Amino acid sequence: MNCEESKNLIVEMNEADEVSSNAELSAHLAACSTCRQFLKYELKMRDGFEEIASEPLPAEVARKILAVPRIVSNETSAASPEWVKRLSAFISSMTFKIALASGITGFAAAIIFLRGFTPGFDRHSHPAAEDLKQVKRLERPLFNRDSSFPQPASTTTVAAAGAAVTINPELKKKLETRSRLTDDLLALKAEEGIAVTAERKAAVSEHIPGAVSFSLDENADASGRFAMAPAAPAAETGELVFDEAEQVSAESDDKAQDAMVMASAPKLKEVLRSLPTSAKSSGVTKSEMADSFAVSEAEVISDPRAVVILKFLESNGLVSEEGFIDLDDLFIKGYIDNSQRREWRAPDGNDWYLTRTGNRPAIILRRKP
Amino acid sequence: MENMKPEELWQKALTGDQQAWQRLYELFASRVYQFFLRNTRNADLAADKTQEVFLKIFRNRENFRYGSLKTWIFRIARNLLIDEWRRAGQREIPSEILPDIIDSGVQVEESVIAAIEHQQMVVYIDECLDRLEEPDRMAVCLVYIAGLSIPEFAEVMEVPLGTAKTRVRHARLRLDQLLSEKIQLKRFEKSV
């Protein structure tokens, strides 16, 4: 291959990576400095065009283009034949009617359900009518946890939303069994060292401020009475309900923010992933890293790509004398691909510089000479 | 979505998939806009024409069944640009016969190339595009901004592959000359 053919191939290549895949061209480039020079110029020029091509559109244009499918479908529907219009109008009117009928039915069902539903409908309390006969109207406000409040001796009462109903002995037995199981489970968790409060935190974090919550208060009565009572306030239970909720939600916010930052910086993620395991797991600080590379802390923080490049050079046995690193040269020699070349490009005015302190190599950003 | 071909995205977009449409927008909108902007130097006109391209492809969706979506989009863009030039009247419609340009073997020293900053190169290209003849500018924009390969360029321009190669080479020689002049001038300014 001569220089003319080489230049033509370079100009006509679709992707810069085609250079390394063409053995003949690679061989020619290795031997010809003029063509290498031309390739470097070509790469710079293509990078420049790529920058131009990726310049963002004005927001208004972007909005209009994204709305094109909607605009065209509106045009199409406006231009459809008369019978299609009538059919679509009929369907849309039917849809409204169906929606209205469903809404009314749903509303009615909800009212019936809310007004008619009692635990007495449970099949365990069958026949419900028999149980309801035994209901005793409360004469004092509900949710009173005073044990002196008179209760029927032979029945278990569940009080909720202004009504009280009895539970038959079979259901009571089942509830007691469930309660015992819950106690056993909690005891088991406590033994295993699981922080039960953590679950409580999670449950608390789902609280809706201002909402009244209920809990089964199984200790309300020594005689085994189960009462539906408002959850004990924080002061009573000694738990910091709302503070904890805020703390938990703040923690989750922080995590979400972290996740967003990580998601928005895939390059950074990649860099962190490729960091030496010791640096990640042993919690090496930035200043320690800076010390180990014998460069200023600011320089290490400023561009984490330096660590990646150094690691790459070391793994390929390219760490030699001090000096500027020519990424174009690494690309032409086939060590890196075009995307790496672009990703690792040093900020304008700077170049990557391989330096050594003692025997330890480091990569820093240095002003171009 | 990220790894899907434009043609696959197009099929999904036709079924009302807004994400697929958005991805197509990300792939082509900026390139189409820059193609018009560099050829007309009128941001409003470029914006209108870009929207028109996307409206046209969606309105004429039945016309695209196979082949390259990119080629189809840029053929529409190229036709719209020629229409615009015709409408403007004062501009000459690009001639099919290219003037000869002798390859002067433009060479810039390696140190000079290395010294060119990325942003500086963007500015040089922008300035040189203005000084190119319209057919050359269109060729350069279609290949380097739109990202068409030479066979795709041939398809868009509706010319044989050989002719397409000649046109791109002609445009490149002219661009290289202009860029070389810019770079040498900059070098001279620095030395002074």
Coordinates of C-alpha atoms in Angstrom, one line a residue, chain A residues 67-81 85, chain B residues 51 54-56 58-61:
Chain A
A67 CA -44.9 16.3 19.1
V68 CA -44.8 15.3 15.5
P69 CA -46.6 11.9 15.9
R70 CA -49.4 13.6 17.8
I71 CA -49.7 16.4 15.2
V72 CA -49.8 13.9 12.3
S73 CA -52.4 11.6 14.1
N74 CA -54.6 14.7 14.7
E75 CA -54.3 15.6 11.0
T76 CA -55.2 12.0 10.1
S77 CA -58.2 11.9 12.3
A78 CA -59.4 15.2 11.0
A79 CA -59.2 14.0 7.5
S80 CA -60.9 10.6 8.0
P81 CA -64.2 9.8 6.2
K85 CA -66.0 10.1 12.4
Chain B
Q51 CA -39.3 20.1 11.8
F54 CA -39.7 15.0 10.7
L55 CA -43.2 15.9 9.7
K56 CA -42.6 14.6 6.2
F58 CA -44.1 10.7 9.6
R59 CA -46.7 11.8 7.0
N60 CA -45.2 9.6 4.4
R61 CA -44.5 6.7 6.6

